[in-house]
Coordinates of C-alpha atoms in Angstrom, one line a residue:
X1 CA 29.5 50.1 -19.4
X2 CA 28.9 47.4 -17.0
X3 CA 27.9 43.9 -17.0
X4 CA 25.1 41.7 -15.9
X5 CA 24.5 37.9 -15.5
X6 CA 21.1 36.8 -16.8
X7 CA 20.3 34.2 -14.3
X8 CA 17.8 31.4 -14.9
X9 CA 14.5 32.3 -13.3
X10 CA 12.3 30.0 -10.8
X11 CA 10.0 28.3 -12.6
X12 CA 7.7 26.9 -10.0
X13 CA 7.7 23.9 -6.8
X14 CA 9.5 21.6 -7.7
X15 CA 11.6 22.4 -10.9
X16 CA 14.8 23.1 -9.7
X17 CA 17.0 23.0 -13.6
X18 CA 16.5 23.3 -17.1
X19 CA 17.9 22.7 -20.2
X20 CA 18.6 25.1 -23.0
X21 CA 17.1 24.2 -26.2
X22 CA 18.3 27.0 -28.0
X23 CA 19.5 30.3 -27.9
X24 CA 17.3 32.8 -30.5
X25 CA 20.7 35.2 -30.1
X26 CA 24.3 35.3 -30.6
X27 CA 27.1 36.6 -28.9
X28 CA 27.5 39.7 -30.0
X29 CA 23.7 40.8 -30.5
X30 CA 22.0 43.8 -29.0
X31 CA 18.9 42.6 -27.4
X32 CA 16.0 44.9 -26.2
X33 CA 14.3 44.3 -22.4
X34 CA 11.9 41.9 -22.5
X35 CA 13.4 40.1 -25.4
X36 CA 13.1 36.2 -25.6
X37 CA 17.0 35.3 -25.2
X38 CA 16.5 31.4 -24.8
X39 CA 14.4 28.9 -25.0
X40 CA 14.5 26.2 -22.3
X41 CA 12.9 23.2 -21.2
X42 CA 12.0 21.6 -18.0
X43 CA 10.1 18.0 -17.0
X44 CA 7.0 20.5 -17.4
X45 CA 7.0 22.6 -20.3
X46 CA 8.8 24.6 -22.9
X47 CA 9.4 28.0 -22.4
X48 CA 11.6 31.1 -23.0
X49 CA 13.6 33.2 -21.0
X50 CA 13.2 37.3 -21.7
X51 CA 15.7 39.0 -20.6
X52 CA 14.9 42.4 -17.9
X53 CA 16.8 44.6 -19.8
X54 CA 18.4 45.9 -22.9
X55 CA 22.3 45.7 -23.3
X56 CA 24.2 43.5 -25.5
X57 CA 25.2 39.5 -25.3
X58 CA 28.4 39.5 -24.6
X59 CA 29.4 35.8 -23.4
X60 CA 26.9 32.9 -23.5
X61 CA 27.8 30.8 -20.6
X62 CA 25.5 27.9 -21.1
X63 CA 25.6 26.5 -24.3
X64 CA 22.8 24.1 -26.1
X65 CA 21.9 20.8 -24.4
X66 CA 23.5 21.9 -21.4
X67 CA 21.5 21.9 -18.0
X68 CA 21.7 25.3 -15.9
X69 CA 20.2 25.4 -12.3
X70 CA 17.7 27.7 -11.1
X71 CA 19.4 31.1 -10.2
X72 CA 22.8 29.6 -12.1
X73 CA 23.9 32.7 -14.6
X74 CA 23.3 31.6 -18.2
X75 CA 24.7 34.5 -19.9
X76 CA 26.4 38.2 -19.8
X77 CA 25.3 41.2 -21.2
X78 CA 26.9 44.4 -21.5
X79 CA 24.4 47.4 -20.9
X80 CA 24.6 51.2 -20.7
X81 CA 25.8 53.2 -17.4
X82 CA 27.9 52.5 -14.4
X83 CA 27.3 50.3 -11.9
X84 CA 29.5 46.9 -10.7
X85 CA 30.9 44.8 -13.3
X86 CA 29.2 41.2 -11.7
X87 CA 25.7 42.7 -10.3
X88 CA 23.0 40.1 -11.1
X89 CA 19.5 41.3 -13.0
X90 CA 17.2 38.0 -12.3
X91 CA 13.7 37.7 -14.1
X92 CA 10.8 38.2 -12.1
X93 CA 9.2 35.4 -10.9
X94 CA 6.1 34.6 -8.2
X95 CA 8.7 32.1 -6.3
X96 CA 11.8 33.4 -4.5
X97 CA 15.2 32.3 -6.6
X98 CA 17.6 30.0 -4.2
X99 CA 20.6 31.7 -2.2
X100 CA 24.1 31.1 -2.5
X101 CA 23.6 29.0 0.1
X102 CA 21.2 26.6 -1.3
X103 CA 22.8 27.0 -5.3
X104 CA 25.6 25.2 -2.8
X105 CA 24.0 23.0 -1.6
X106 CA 23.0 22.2 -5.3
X107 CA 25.8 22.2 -7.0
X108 CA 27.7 19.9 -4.5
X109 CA 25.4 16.7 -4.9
X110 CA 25.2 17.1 -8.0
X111 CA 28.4 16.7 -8.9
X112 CA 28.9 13.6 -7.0
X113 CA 26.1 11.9 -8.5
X114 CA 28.1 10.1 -11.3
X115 CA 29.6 8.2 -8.5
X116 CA 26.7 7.2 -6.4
X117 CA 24.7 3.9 -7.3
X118 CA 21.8 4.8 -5.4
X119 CA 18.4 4.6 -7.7
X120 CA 15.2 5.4 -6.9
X121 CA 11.5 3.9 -8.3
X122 CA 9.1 5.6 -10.5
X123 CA 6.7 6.1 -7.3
X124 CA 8.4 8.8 -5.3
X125 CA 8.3 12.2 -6.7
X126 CA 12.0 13.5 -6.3
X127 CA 13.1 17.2 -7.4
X128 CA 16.5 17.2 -8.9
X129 CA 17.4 18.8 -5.9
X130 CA 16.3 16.5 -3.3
X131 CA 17.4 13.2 -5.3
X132 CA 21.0 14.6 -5.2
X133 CA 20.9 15.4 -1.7
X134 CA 19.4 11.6 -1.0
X135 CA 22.4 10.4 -3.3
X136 CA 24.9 12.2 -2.0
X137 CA 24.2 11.0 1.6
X138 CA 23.0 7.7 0.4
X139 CA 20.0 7.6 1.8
X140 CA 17.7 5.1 1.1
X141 CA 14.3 4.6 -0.9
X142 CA 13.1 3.4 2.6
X143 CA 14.3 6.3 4.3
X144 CA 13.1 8.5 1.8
X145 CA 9.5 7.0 2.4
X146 CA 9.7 7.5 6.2
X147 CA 10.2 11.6 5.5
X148 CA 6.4 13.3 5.8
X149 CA 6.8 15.9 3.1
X150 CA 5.7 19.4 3.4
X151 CA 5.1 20.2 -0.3
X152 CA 2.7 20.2 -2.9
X153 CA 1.1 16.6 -2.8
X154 CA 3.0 15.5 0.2
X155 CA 6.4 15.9 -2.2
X156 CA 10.1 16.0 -0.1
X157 CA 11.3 19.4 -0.1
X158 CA 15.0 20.8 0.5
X159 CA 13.9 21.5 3.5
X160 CA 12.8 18.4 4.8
X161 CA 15.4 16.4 3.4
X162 CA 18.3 18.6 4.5
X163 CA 16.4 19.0 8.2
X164 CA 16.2 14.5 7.9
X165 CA 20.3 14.8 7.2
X166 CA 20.8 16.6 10.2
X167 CA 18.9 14.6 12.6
X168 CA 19.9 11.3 11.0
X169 CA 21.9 10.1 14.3
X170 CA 18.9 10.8 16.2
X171 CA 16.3 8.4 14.5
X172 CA 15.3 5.2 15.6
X173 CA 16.6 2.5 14.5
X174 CA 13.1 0.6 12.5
X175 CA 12.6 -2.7 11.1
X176 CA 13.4 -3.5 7.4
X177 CA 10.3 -3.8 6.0
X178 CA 9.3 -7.3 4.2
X179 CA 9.5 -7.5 1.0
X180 CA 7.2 -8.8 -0.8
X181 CA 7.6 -10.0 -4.4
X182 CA 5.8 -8.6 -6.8
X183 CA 5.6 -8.0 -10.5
X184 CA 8.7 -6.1 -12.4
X185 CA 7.3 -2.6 -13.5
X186 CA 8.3 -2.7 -17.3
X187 CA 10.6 0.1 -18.8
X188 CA 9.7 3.1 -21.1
X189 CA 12.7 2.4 -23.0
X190 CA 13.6 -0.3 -25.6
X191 CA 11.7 -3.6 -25.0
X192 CA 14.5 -6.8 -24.2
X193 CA 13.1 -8.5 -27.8
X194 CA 14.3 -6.7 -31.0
X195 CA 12.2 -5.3 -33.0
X196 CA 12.8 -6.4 -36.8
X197 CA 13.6 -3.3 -38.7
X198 CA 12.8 -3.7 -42.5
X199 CA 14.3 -2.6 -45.5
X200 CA 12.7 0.9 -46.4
X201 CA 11.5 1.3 -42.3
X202 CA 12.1 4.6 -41.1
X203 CA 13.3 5.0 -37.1
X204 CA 12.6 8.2 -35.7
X205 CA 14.3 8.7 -32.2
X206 CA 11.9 10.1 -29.5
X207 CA 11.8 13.9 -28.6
X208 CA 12.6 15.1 -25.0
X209 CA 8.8 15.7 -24.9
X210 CA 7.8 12.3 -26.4
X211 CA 10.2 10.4 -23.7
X212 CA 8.7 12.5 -20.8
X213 CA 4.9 11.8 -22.0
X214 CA 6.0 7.9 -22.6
X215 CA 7.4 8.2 -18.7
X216 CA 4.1 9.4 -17.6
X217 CA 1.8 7.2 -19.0
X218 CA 3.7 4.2 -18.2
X219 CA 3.5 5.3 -14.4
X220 CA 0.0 6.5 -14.6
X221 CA -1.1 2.9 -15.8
X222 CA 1.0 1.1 -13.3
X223 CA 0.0 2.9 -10.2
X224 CA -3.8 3.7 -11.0
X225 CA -6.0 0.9 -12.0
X226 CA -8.3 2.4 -14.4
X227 CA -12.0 2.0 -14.8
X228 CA -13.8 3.3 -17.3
X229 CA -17.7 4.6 -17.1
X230 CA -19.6 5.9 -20.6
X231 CA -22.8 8.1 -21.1
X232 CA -24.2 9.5 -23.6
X233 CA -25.4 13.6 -23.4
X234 CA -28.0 15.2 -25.5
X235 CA -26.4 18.6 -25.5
X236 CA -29.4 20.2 -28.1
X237 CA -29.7 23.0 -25.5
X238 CA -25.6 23.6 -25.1
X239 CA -25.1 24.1 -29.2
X240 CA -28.2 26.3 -29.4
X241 CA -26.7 28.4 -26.3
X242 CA -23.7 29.0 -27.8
X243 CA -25.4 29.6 -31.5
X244 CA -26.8 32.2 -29.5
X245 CA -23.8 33.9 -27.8
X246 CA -21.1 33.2 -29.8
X247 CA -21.3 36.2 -32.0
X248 CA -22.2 38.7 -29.6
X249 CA -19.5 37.2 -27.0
X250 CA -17.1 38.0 -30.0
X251 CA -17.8 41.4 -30.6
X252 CA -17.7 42.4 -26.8
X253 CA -14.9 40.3 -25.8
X254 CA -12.6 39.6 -28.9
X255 CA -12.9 36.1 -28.2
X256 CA -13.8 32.8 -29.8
X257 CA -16.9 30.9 -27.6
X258 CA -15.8 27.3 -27.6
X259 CA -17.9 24.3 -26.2
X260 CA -14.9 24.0 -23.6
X261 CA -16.0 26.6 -21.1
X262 CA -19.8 25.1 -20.6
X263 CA -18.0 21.3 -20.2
X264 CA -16.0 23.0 -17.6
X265 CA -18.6 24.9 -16.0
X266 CA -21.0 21.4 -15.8
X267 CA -17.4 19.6 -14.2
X268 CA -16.9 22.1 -11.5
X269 CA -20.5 22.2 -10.2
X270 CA -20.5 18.2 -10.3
X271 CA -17.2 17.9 -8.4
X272 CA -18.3 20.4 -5.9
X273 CA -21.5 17.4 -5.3
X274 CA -18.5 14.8 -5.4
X275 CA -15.8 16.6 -3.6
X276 CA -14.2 13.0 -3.3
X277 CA -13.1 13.0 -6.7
X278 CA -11.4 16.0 -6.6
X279 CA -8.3 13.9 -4.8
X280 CA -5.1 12.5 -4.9
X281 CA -3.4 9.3 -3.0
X282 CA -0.2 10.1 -1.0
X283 CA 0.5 5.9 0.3
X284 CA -2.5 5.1 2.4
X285 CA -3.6 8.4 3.0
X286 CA -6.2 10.6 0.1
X287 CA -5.6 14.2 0.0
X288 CA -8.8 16.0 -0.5
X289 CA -8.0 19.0 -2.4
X290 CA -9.4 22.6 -1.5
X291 CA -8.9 24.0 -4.9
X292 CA -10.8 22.8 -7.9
X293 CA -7.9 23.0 -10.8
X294 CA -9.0 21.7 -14.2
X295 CA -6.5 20.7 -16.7
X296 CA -7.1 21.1 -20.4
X297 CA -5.7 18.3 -22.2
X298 CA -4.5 20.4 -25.4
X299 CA -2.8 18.5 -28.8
X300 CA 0.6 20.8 -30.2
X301 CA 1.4 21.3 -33.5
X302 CA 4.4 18.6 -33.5
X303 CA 1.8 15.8 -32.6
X304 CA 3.0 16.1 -28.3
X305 CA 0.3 16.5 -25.9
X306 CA 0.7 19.0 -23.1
X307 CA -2.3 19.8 -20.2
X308 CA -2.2 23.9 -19.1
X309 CA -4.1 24.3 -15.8
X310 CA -7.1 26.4 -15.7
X311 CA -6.3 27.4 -11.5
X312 CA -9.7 27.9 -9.0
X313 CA -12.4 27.2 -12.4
X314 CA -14.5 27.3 -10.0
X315 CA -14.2 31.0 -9.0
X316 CA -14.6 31.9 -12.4
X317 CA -17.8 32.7 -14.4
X318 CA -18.3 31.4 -18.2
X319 CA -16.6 34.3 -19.3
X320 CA -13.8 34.2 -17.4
X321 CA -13.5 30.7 -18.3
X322 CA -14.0 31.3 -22.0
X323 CA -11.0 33.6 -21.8
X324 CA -8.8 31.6 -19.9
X325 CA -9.1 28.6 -21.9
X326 CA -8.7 30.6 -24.8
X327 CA -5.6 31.9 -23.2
X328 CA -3.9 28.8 -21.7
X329 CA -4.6 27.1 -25.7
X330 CA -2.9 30.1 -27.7
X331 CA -0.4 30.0 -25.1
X332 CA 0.3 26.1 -25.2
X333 CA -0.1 26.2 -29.2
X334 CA 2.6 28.9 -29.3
X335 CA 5.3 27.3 -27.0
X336 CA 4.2 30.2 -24.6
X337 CA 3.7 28.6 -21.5
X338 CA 5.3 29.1 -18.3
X339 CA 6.3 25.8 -16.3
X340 CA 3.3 27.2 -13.4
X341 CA 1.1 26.9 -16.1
X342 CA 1.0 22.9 -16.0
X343 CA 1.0 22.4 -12.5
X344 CA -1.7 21.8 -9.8
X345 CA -4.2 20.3 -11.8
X346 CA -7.0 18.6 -9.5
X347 CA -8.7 16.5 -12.3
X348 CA -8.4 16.9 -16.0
X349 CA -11.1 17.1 -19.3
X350 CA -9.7 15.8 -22.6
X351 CA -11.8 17.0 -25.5
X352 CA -11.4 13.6 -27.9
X353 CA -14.6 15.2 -30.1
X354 CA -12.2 17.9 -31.7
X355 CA -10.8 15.2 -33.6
X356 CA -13.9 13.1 -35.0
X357 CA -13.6 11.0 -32.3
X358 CA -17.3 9.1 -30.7
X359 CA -15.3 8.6 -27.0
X360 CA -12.2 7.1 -26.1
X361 CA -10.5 5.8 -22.7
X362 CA -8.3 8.4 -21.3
X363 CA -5.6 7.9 -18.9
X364 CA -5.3 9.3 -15.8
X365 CA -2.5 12.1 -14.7
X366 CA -1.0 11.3 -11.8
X367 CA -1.4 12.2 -9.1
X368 CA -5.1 12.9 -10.1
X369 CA -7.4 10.4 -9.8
X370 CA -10.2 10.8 -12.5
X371 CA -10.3 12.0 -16.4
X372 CA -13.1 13.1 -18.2
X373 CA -13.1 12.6 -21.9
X374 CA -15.3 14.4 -24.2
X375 CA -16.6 13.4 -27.4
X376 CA -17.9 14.6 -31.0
X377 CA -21.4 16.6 -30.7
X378 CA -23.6 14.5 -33.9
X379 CA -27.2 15.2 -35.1
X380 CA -28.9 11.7 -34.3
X381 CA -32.7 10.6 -34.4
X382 CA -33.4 10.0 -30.9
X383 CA -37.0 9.3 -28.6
X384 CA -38.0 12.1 -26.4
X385 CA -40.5 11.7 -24.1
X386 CA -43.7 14.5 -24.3
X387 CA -47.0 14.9 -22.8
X388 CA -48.6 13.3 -25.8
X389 CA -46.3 10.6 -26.2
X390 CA -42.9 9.7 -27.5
X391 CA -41.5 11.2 -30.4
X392 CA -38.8 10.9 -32.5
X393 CA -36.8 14.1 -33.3
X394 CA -33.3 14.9 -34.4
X395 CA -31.1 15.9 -31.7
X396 CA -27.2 16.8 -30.8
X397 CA -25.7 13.9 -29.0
X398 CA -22.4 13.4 -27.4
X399 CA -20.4 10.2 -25.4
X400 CA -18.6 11.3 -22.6
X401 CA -16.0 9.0 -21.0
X402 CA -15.0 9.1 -17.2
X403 CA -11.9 7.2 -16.4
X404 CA -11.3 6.6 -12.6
X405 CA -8.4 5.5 -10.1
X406 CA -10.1 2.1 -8.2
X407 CA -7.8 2.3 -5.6
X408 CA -10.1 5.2 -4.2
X409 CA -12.8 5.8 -6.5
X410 CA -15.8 3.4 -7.1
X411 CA -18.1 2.9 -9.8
X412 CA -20.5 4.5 -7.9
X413 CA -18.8 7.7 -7.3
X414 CA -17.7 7.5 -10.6
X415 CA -20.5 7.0 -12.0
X416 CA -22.9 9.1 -9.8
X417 CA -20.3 12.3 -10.9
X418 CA -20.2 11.4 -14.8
X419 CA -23.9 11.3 -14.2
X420 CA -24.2 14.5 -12.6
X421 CA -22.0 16.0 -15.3
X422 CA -24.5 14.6 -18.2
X423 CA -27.4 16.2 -16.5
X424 CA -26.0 19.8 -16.1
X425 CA -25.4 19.9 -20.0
X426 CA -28.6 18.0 -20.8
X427 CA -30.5 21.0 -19.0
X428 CA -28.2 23.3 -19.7
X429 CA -30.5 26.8 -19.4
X430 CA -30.5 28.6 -22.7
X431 CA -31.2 31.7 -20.2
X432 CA -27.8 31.3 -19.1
X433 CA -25.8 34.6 -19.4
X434 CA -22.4 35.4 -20.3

């Protein structure tokens, strides 16, 4: 017989730990490859943890509520044939797992983070990695601002931080910058003021989700200032499309034909007019993106919101949209979601309409800088204009709502691309194939 350590996989830039949520096996319990062992759960998403072979659990070394690091073994398991008692099987993953050298240089900050009183604001996107390493060498939020990241969105990786460490000495000496006084960012958590808490009134603690959603759109309102355009669509020649298609779309590809593929279709070709909303804001510089990544604002079962990413929707045709939509929301409703999954989205569509709802005002993901909401499709009267005149004839109308980040994006952008949007779907071609 002979032993190997199921090590947490990589789950993607910037996720560096997990926690475990629960284990769906007991020591002691014969597993089969490809089994889910464990769930987990990251700032990201939810997920579980197969395991690449078939053997038995012999010693779980990471017990609920605990945090493992990426590549830190989580468990034994005892499996058939020869072979060296402490060889490592890790799950296959697109990114490369750390080295012992790097799990070191983990592990070491980490554990002397109790004792350092160094804090960092909301603003600066820190891996668990890198905000040890800047708290175990007590480097400073300034300092950490002056380091020109080279990862996704400009982010501080090991890398940088660790090659910033060893050239320290060698900086020059800058300038405090001034201060200037501004506004206290309020807290997620419990407000100064006590609440009054009645007899009969119920207080339900937060979720880990709940908490990190909270987190998010407390930063997202206090970094983007949000402006909010409206339209409404008459989509007549969408809902007689897909009337059309729907049932012969089932039968060829097994799948359901939402409205959600045609939105996205209409938002890809209008941000490839208005490439300049498909950015983000790193400081004083905008990142234009190259890829157009849409993310699908999807409502769980346990009331939680997450947003999968649909990646390049623009390389896609309707079909391939239809089934990746239909893939990414199965996936998200079923706690199926791998933490790549929610990452890299460019701008983001909301579908508000699936509940009843006429528009709302959607907040934007940082570090995006526009939301699209979508409202219910209702039959109402409305004038059309004809050669004879106008006329009055009942027709499917929808409010869409574009939220926008000021701070790059003016109402006429942002109004010129909701615009844009409204007229693809208003002359949508019911020739369209799929």
């Amino acid at each position: 017989m002979a032993e190997y350590k199921l090590l947490l996989p990589s789950m993607g830039e910037g996720v560096m730990e997990a926690t475990i949520i629960t284990w769906l096996f007991n020591e002691g319990d014969n597993v089969k490859e490809d089994d889910s062992v464990v769930e987990i759960a990251t700032d990201k998403v939810d997920s579980d943890v197969p395991t690449p072979v078939s053997g038995k659990i012999v010693k779980i070394l990471k017990q609920k509520d605990e945090v493992a690091k990426v590549g830190e073994a989580i468990a034994i398991l005892e499996i058939e044939g020869e072979g060296a008692a402490s060889e490592e099987v890790k799950t296959e993953t697109p990114a490369a797992t750390p080295d012992a050298d790097t799990l070191k240089a983990i592990e070491e900050p980490l554990q002397a983070t109790a004792a350092s009183n160094v804090e960092f604001s909301g603003d600066l996107y820190l891996s668990p990695l890198v905000k040890s390493i800047a708290q175990q060498e007590k480097i400073s939020e300034t300092e950490l601002k002056s380091i020109k990241g080279s990862g996704l969105e400009g982010r501080i990786t090991k890398e940088d931080i660790l090659a910033y460490v060893a050239n320290r000495g060698n900086q020059p000496v800058q300038a405090a910058p001034v201060q200037v006084a501004s506004t206290p960012k309020p807290a997620v958590s419990a407000p100064a003021a006590t609440i009054p808490v009645s007899a009969g009134d119920e207080i339900i603690p937060m979720d880990r989700m709940r908490k990190i959603i909270a987190e998010n759109m407390v930063k997202a309102k206090q970094i983007a200032p949000h402006v909010t355009s409206f339209i409404e669509t008459d989509v007549t020649n969408v809902v007689k499309w897909r009337n059309k298609n729907k049932a012969v779309f089932e039968k060829r590809e097994g799948e359901k034909l939402t409205f959600m593929p045609i939105f996205v279709k209409a938002v890809v070709k209008a941000i490839q007019d208005f490439p300049m909303i498909n950015v983000s804001v790193n400081g004083e510089n905008i990142i234009k993106k190259k890829n157009i990544n849409i993310g699908m604002a999807t409502a769980l079962p346990d009331g939680n919101l997450i947003v999968p990413v649909i990646k390049n929707a623009d390389q896609l045709s309707l079909s391939g949209l239809a089934k990746a939509i239909n893939d990414l929301a199965y996936r998200a409703r079923n706690k199926k979601l791998r933490p790549e999954d929610t990452q890299g989205a460019t701008y983001t569509i909301s579908n508000v309409g699936s509940f009843g709802n006429l528009m709302g005002t959607p907040i934007i993901p940082q570090p995006q800088v526009a939301i699209l909401a979508i409202g219910a499709i209702v039959k109402k009267p409305a004038v059309l204009e004809t050669a004879d005149g106008d006329v009055i004839a009942i027709r499917n109308l929808m409010f869409m709502s574009h939220s926008y980040d000021h701070r790059v994006v003016d109402g006429s952008l942002g109004g010129m691309m909701l615009k844009h949007v409204h007229d693809y779907l208003e002359n949508w071609d019911l020739n369209t194939e799929i």
